[in-house]
JSON list of C-alpha atoms in Angstrom, two decimals:
[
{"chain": "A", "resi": 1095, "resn": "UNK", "atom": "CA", "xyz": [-27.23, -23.21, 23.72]},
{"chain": "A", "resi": 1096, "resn": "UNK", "atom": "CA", "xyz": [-28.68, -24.44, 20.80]},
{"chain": "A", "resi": 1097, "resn": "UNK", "atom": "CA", "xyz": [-26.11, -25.68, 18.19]},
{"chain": "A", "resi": 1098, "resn": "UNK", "atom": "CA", "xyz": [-25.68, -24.96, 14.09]},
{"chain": "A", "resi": 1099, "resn": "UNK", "atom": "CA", "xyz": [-29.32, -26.05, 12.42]},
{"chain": "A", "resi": 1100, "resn": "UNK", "atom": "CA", "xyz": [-29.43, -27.03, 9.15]},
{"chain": "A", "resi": 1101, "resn": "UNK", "atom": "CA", "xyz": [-32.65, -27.74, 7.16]},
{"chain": "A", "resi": 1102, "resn": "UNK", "atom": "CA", "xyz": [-33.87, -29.40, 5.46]},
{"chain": "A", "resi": 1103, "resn": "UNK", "atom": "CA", "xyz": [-31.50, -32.89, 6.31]},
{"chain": "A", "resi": 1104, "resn": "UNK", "atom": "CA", "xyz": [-32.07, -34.85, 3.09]},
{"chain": "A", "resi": 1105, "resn": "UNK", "atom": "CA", "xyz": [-33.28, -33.70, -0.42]},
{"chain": "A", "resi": 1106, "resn": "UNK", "atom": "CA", "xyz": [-34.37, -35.29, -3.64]},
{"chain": "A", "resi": 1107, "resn": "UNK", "atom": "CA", "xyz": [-33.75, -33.30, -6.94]},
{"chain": "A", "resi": 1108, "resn": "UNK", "atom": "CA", "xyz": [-33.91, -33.69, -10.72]},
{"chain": "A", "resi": 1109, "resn": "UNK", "atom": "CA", "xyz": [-30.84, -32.38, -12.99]},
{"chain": "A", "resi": 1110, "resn": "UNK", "atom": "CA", "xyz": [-31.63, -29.03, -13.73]},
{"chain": "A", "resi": 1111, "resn": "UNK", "atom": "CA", "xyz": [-33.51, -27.91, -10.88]},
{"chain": "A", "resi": 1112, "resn": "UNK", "atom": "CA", "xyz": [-33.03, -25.30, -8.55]},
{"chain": "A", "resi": 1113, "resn": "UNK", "atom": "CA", "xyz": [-32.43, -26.05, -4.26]},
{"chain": "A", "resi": 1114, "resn": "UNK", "atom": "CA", "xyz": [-31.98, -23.39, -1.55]},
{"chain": "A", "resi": 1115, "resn": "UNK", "atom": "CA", "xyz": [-30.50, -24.98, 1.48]},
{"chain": "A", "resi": 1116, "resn": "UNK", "atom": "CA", "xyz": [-30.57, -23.25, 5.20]},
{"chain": "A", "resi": 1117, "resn": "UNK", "atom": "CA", "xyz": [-28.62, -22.86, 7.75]},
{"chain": "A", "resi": 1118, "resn": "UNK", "atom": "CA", "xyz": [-28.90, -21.20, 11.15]},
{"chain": "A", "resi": 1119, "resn": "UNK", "atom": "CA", "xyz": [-25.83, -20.21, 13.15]},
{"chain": "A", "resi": 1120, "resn": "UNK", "atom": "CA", "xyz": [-25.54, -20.47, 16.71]},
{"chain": "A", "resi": 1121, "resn": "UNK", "atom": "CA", "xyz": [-27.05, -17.48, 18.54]},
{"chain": "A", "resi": 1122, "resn": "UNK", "atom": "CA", "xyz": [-24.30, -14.47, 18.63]},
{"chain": "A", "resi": 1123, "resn": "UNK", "atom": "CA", "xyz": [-22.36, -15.96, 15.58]},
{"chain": "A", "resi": 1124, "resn": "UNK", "atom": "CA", "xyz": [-22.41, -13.80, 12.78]},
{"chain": "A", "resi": 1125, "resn": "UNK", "atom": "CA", "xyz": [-19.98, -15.31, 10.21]},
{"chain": "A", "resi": 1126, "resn": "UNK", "atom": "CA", "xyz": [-21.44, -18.45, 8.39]},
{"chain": "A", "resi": 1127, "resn": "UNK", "atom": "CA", "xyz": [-19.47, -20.84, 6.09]},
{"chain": "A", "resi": 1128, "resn": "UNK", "atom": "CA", "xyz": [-20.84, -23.61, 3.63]},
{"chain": "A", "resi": 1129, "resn": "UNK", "atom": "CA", "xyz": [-18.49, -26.60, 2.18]},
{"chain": "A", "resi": 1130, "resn": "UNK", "atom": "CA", "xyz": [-19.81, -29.27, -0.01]},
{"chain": "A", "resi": 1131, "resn": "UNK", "atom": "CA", "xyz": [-18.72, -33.03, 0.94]},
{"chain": "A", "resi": 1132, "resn": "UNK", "atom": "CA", "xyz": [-18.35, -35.91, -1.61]},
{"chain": "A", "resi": 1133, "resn": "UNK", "atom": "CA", "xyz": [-16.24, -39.24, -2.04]},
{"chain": "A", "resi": 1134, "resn": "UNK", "atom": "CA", "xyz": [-14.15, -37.85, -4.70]},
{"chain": "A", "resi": 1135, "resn": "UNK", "atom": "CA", "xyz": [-13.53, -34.56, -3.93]},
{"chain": "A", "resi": 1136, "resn": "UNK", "atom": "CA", "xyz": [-13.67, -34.62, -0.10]},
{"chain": "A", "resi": 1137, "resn": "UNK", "atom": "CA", "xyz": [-14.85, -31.14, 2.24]},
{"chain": "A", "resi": 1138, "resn": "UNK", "atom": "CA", "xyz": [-14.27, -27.89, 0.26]},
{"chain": "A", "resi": 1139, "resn": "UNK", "atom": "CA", "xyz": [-14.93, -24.79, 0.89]},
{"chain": "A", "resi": 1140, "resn": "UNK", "atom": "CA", "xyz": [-17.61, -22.98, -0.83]},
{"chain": "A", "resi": 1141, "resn": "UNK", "atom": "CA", "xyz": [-18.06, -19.54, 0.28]},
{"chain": "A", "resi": 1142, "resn": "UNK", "atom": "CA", "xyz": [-18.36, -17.61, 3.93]},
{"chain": "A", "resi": 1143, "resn": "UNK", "atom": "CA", "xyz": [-20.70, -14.73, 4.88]},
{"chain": "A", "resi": 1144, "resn": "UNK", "atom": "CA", "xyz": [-20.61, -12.04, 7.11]},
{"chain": "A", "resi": 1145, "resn": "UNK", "atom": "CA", "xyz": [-22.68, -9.11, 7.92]},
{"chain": "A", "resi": 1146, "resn": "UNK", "atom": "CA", "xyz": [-24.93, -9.90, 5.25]},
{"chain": "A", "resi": 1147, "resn": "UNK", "atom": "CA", "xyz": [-21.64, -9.49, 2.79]},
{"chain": "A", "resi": 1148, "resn": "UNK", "atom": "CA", "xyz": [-20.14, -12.61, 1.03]},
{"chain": "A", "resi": 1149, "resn": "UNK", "atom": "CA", "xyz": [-16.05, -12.03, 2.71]},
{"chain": "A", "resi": 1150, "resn": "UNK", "atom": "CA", "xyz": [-15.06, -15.28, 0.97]},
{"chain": "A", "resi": 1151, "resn": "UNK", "atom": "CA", "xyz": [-15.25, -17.69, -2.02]},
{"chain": "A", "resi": 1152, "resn": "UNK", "atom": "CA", "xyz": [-13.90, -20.83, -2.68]},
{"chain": "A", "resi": 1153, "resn": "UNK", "atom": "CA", "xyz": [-13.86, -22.37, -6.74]},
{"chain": "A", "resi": 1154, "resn": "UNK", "atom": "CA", "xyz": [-16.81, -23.32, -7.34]},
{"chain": "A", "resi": 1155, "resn": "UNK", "atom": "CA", "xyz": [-18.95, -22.02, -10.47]},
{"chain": "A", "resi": 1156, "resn": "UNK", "atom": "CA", "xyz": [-21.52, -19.55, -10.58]},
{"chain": "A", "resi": 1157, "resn": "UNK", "atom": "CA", "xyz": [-24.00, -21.65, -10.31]},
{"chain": "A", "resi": 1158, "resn": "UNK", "atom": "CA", "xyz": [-23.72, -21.70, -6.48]},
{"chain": "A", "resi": 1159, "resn": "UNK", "atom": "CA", "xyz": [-24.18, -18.61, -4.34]},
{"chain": "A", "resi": 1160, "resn": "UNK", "atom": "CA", "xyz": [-25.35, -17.74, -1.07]},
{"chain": "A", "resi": 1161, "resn": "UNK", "atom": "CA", "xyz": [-26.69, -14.74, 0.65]},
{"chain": "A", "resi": 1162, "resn": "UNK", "atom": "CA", "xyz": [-27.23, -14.14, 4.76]},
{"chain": "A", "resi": 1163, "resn": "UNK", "atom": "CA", "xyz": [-29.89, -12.18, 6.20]},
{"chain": "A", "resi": 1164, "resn": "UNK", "atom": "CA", "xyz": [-29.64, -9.49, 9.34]},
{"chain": "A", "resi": 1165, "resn": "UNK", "atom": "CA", "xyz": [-30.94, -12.40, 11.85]},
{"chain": "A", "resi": 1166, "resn": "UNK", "atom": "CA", "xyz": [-26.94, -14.01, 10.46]},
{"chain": "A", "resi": 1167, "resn": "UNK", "atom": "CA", "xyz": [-28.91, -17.34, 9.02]},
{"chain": "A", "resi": 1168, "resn": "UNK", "atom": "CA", "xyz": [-27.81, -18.12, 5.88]},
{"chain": "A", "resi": 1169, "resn": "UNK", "atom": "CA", "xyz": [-29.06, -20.26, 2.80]},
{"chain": "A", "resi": 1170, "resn": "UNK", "atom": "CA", "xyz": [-27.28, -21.55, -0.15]},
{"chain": "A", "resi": 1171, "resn": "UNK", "atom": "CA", "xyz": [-28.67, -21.55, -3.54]},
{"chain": "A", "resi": 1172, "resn": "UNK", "atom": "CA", "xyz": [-27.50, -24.31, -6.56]},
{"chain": "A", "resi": 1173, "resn": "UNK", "atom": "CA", "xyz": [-29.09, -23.19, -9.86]},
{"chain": "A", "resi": 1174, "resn": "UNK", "atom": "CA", "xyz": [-29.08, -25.80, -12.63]},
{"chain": "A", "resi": 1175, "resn": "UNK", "atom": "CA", "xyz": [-28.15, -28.87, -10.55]},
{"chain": "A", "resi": 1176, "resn": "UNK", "atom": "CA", "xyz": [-26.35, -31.45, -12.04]},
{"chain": "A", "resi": 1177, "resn": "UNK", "atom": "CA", "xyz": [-25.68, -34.97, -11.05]},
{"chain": "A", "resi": 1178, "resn": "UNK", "atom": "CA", "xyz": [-22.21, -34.08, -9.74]},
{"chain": "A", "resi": 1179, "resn": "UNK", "atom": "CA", "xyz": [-23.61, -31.62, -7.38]},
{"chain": "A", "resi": 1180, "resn": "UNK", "atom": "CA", "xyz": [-25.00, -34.42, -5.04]},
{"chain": "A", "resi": 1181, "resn": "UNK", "atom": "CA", "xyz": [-23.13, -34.05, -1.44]},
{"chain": "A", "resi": 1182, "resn": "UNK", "atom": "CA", "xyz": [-23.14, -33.44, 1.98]},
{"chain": "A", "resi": 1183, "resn": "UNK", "atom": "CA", "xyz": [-23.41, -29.73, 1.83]},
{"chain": "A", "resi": 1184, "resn": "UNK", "atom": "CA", "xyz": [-22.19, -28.68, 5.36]},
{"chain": "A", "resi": 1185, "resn": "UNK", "atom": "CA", "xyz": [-22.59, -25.11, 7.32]},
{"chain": "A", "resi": 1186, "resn": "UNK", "atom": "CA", "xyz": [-20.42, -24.05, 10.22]},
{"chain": "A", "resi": 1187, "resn": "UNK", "atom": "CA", "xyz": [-20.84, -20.83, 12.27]},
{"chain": "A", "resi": 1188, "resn": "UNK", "atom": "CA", "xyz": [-18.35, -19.16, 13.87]},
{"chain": "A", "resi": 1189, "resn": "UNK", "atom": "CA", "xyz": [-17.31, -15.55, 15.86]},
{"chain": "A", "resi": 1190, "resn": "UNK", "atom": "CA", "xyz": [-15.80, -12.69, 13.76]},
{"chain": "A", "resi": 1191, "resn": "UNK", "atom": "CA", "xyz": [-12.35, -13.31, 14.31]},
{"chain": "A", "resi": 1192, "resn": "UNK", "atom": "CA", "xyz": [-9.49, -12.59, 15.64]},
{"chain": "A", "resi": 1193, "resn": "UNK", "atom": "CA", "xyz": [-9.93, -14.60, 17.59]},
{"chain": "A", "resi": 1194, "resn": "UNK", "atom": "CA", "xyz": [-11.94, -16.68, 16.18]},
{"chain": "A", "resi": 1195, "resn": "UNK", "atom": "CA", "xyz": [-10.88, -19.98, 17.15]},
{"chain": "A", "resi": 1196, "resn": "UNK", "atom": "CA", "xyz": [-13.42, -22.31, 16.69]},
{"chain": "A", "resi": 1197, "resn": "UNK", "atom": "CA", "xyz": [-16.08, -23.26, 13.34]},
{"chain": "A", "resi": 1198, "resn": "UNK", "atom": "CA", "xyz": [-19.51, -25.17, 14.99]},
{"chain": "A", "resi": 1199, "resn": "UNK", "atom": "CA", "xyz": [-20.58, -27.24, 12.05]},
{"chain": "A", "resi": 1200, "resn": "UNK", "atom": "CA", "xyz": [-24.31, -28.04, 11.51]},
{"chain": "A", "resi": 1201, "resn": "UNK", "atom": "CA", "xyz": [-25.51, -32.22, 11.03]},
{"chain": "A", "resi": 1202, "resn": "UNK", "atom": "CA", "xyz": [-25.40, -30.78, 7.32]},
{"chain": "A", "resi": 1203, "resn": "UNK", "atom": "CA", "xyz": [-28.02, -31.49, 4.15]},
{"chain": "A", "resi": 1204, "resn": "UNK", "atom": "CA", "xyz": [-27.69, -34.53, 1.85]},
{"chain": "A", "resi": 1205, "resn": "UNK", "atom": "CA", "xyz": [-28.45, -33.73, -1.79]},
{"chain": "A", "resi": 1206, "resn": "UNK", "atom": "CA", "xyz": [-29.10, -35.97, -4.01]},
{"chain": "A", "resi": 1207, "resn": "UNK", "atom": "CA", "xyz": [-29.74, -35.03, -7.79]},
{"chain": "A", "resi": 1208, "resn": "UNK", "atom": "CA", "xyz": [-31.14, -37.31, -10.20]},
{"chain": "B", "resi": 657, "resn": "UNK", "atom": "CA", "xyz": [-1.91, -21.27, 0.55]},
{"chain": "B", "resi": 658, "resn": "UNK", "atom": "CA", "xyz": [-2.29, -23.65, 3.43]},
{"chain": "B", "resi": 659, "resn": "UNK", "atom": "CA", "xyz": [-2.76, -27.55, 2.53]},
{"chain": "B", "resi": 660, "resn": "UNK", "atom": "CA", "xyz": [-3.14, -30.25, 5.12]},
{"chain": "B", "resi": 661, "resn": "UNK", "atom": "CA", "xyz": [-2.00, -33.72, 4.22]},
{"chain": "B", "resi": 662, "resn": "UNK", "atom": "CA", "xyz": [-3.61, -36.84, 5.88]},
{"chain": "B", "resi": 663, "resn": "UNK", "atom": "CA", "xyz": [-1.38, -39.70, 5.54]},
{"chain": "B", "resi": 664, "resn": "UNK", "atom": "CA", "xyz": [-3.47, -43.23, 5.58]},
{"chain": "B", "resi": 665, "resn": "UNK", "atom": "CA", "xyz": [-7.15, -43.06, 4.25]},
{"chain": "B", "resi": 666, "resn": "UNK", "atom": "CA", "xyz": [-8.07, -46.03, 6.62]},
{"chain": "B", "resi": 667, "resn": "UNK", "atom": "CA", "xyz": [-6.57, -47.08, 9.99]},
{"chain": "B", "resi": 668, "resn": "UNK", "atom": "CA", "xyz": [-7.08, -50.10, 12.25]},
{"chain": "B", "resi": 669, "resn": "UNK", "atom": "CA", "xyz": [-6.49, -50.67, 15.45]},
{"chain": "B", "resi": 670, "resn": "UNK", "atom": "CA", "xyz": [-7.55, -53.30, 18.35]},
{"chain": "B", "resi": 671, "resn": "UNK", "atom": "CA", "xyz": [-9.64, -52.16, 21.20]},
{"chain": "B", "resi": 672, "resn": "UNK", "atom": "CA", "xyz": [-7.40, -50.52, 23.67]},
{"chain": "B", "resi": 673, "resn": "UNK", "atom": "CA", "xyz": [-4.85, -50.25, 21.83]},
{"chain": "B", "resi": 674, "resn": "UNK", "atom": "CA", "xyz": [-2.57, -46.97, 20.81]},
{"chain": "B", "resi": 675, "resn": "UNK", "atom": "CA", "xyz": [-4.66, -44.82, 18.22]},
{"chain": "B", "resi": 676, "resn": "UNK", "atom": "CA", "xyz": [-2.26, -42.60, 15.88]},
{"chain": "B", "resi": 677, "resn": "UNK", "atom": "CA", "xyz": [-3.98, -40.51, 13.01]},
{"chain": "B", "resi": 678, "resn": "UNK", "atom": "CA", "xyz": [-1.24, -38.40, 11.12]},
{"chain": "B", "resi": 679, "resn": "UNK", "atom": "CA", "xyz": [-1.29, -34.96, 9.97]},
{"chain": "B", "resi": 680, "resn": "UNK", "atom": "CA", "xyz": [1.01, -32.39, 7.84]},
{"chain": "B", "resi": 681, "resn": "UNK", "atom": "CA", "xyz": [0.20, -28.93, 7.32]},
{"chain": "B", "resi": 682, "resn": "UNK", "atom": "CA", "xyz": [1.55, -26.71, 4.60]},
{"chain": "B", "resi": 683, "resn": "UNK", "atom": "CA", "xyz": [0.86, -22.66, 5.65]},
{"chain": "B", "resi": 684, "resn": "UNK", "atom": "CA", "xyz": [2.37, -19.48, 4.86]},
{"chain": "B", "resi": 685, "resn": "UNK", "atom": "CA", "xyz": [0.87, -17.77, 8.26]},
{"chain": "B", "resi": 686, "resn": "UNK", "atom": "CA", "xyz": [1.39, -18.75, 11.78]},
{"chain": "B", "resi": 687, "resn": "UNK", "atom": "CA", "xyz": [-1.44, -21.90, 11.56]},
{"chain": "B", "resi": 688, "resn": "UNK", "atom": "CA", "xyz": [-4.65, -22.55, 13.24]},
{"chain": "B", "resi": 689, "resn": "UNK", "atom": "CA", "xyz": [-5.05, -26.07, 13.41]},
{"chain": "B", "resi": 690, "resn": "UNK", "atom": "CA", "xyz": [-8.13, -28.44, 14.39]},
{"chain": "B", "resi": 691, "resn": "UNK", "atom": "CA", "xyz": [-9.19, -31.89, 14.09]},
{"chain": "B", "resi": 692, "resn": "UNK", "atom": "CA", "xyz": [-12.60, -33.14, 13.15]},
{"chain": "B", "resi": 693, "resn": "UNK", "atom": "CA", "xyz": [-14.79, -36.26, 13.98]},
{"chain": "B", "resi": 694, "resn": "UNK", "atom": "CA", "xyz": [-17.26, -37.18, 11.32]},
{"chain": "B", "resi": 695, "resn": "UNK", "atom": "CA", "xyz": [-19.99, -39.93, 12.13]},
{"chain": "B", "resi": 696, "resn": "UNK", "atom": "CA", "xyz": [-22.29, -41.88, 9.78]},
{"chain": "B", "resi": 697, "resn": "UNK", "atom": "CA", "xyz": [-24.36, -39.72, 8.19]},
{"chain": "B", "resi": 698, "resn": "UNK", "atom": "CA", "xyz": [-23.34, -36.73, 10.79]},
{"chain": "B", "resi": 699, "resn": "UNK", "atom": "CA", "xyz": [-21.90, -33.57, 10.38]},
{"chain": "B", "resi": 700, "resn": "UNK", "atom": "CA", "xyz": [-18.54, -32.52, 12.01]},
{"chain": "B", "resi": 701, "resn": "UNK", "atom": "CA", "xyz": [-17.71, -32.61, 15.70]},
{"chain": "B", "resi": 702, "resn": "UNK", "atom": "CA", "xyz": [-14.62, -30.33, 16.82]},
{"chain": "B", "resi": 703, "resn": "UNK", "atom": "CA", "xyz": [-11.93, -32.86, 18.68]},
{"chain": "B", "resi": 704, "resn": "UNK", "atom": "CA", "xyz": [-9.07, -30.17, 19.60]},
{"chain": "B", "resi": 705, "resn": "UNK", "atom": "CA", "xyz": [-7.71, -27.14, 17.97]},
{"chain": "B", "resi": 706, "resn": "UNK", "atom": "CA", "xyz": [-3.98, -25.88, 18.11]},
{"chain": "B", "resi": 707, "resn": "UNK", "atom": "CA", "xyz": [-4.14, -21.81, 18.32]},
{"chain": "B", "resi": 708, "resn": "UNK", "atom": "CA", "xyz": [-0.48, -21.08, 19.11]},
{"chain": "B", "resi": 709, "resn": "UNK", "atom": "CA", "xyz": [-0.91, -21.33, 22.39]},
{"chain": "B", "resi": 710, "resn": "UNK", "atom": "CA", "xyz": [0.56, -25.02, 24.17]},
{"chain": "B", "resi": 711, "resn": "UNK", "atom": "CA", "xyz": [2.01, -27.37, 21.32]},
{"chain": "B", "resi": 712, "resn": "UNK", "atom": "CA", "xyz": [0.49, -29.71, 23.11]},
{"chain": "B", "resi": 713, "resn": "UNK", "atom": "CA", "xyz": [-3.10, -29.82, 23.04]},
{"chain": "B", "resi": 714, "resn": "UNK", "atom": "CA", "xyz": [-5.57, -31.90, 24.50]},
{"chain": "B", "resi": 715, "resn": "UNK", "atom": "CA", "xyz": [-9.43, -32.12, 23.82]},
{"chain": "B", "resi": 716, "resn": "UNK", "atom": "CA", "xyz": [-12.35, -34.11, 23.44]},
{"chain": "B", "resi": 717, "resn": "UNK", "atom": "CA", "xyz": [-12.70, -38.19, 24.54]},
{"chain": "B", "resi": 718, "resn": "UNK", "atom": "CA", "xyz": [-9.16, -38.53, 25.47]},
{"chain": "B", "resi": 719, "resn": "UNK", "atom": "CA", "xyz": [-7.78, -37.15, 22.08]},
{"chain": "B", "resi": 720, "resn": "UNK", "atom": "CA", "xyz": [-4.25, -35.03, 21.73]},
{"chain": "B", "resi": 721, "resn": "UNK", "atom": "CA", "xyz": [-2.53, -33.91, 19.65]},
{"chain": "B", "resi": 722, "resn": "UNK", "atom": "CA", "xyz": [1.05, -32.13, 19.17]},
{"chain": "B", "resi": 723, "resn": "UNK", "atom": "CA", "xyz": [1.99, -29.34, 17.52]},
{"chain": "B", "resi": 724, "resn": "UNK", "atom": "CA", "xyz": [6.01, -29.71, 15.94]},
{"chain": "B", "resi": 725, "resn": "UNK", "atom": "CA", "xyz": [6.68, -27.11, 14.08]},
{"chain": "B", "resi": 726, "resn": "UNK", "atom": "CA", "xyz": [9.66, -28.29, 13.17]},
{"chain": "B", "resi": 727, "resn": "UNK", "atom": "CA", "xyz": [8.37, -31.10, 11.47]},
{"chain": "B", "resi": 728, "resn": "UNK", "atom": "CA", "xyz": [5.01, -29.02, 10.18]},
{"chain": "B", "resi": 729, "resn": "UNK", "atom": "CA", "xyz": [3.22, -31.95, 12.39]},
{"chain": "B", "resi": 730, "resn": "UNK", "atom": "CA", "xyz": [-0.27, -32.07, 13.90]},
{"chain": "B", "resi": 731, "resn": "UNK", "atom": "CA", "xyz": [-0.86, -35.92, 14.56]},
{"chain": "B", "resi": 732, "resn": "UNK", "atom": "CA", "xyz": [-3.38, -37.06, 16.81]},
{"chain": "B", "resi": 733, "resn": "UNK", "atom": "CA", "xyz": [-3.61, -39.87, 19.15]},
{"chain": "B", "resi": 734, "resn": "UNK", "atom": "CA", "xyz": [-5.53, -41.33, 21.64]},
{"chain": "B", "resi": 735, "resn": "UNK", "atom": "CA", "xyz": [-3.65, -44.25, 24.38]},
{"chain": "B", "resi": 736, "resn": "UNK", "atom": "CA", "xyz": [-6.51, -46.85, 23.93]},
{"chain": "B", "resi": 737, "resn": "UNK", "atom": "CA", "xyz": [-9.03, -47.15, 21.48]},
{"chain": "B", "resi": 738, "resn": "UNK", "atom": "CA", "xyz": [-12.62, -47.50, 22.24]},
{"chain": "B", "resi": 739, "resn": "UNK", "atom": "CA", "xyz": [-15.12, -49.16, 19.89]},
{"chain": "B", "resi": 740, "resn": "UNK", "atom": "CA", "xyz": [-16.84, -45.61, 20.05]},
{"chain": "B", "resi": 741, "resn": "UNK", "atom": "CA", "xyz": [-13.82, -44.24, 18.33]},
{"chain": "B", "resi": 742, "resn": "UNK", "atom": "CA", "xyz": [-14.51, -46.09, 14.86]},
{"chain": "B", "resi": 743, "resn": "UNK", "atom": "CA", "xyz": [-15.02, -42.76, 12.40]},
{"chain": "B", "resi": 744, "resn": "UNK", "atom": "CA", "xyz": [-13.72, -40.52, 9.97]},
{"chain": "B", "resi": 745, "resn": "UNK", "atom": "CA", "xyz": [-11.03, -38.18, 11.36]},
{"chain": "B", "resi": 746, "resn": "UNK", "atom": "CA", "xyz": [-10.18, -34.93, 9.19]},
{"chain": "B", "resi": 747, "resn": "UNK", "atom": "CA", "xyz": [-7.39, -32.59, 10.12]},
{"chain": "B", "resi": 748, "resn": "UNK", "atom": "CA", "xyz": [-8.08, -28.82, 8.93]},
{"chain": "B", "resi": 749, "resn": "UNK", "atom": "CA", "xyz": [-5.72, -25.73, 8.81]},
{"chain": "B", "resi": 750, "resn": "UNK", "atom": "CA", "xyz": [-7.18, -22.30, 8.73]},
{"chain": "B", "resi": 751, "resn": "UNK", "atom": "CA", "xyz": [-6.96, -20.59, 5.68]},
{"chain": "B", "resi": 752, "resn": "UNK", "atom": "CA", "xyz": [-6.42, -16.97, 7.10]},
{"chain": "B", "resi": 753, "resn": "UNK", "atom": "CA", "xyz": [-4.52, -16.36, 10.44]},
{"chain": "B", "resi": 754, "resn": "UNK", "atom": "CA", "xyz": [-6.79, -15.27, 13.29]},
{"chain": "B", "resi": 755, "resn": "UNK", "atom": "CA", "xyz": [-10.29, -17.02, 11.90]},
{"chain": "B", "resi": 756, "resn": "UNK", "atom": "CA", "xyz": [-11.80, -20.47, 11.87]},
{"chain": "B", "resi": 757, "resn": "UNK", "atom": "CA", "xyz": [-14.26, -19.73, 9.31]},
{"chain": "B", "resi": 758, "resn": "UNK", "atom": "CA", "xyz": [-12.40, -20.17, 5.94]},
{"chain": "B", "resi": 759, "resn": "UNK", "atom": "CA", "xyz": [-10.82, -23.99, 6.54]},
{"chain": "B", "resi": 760, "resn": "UNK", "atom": "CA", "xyz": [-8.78, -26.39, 4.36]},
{"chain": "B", "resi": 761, "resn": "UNK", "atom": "CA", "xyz": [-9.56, -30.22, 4.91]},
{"chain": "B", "resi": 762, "resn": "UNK", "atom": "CA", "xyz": [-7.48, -33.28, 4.81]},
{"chain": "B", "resi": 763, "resn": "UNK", "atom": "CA", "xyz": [-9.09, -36.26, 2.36]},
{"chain": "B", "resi": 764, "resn": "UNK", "atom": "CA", "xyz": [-9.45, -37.56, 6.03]},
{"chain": "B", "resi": 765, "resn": "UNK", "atom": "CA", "xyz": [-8.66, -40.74, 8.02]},
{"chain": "B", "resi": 766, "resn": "UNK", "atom": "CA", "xyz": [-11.23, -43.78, 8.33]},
{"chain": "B", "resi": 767, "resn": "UNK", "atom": "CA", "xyz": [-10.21, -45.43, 12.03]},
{"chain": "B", "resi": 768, "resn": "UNK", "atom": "CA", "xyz": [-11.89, -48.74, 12.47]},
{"chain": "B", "resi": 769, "resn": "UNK", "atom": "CA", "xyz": [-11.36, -50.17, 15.58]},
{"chain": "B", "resi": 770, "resn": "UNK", "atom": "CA", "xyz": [-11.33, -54.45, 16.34]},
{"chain": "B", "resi": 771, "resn": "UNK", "atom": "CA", "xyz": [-12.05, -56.35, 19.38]}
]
């Protein structure tokens, strides 16, 4: 069974830019979940979808949104980028819960904004 | 809402010796608790999850860890350490009761392990 795939694995952008990042959940998972990893402010959660319908949101500013299509992959959009956005943006699947007992994550996309 | 707090940012240990990564959780719902494994450059590999089922839980590579209630405790350990173990460790509490898909994250645990 093929695991959480997340493309592309490493990006390059310039402050100000726009990146989409993908994810695709493991087959039969239909709720998808994005956190952003960095030194300072460690693994937070960004937002989850569901059924094509965002179900959660963590604080993060507008700038960063997400949307999931029928198929359940997901991709995560960061308008404006700024230096501070550069992580280890990280996707997990999971079953609609309860139960729901377990979040697959994917290797996860390094962004780096210059 | 639920907080998870990771005491010691790096640990070392000698090979074979008694691994011991701690863990306190802070939740207003019956927890869901899980620990991660992060590699270099990696994403996140599930080690063991607490679900309310045994308080003592057992997973991955010879991992445990207990669940005390009592002491809102989650702290895993491992008998004997294995240069393989060197990583980042992050304990995680589930933000809603029932789901795995909205989690809170330690600042994590570096292990290093020694010969």
């Amino acid at each position: 069974k093929a695991g959480v795939t997340q493309t592309p694995r490493y990006l390059i952008k310039t402050r100000g830019q726009q990146v989409t990042l993908s994810c695709s959940p493991i087959s039969g998972h239909r709720s998808v979940s994005w956190y952003q990893q960095t030194p300072g402010q460690g693994l937070q959660f960004l937002f989850e979808y569901f059924s094509e319908t965002q179900r959660n949101k963590g604080n993060f500013p507008g700038r960063f949104s997400g949307r999931q299509f029928s198929n359940s992959r997901s991709e995560m959009n960061v308008s404006t980028l700024e230096l501070g956005d550069s992580a280890l943006y990280l996707c997990a699947s999971s079953l609609t819960g309860p139960p729901s007992t377990e979040a697959f994550f994917g290797q996860g996309t390094r962004l780096t904004v210059v | 809402a639920q907080s998870v707090t990771q005491l010691g940012s790096h640990v070392s240990v000698s090979e074979g010796a008694l691994v011991l990564l701690r863990c306190n959780y802070s939740s207003s719902v019956p927890p869901y608790l899980f620990w991660y494994v992060q590699y270099p450059n990696q994403g996140l590999q599930l080690l063991l999850k607490y679900t309310s089922a045994a308080t003592l839980v057992k997973g991955i590579n010879g991992f445990e860890a207990e669940f005390k209630k009592s002491e809102t405790s989650f702290h895993l350990t491992k008998p004997s350490a294995h240069m393989s173990d060197a990583a980042e460790y992050f304990c995680a509490v589930s933000d809603q009761a029932g789901t795995a898909s909205k989690l809170t994250f330690g600042t994590g645990t570096r292990l290093q392990v020694t010969l």
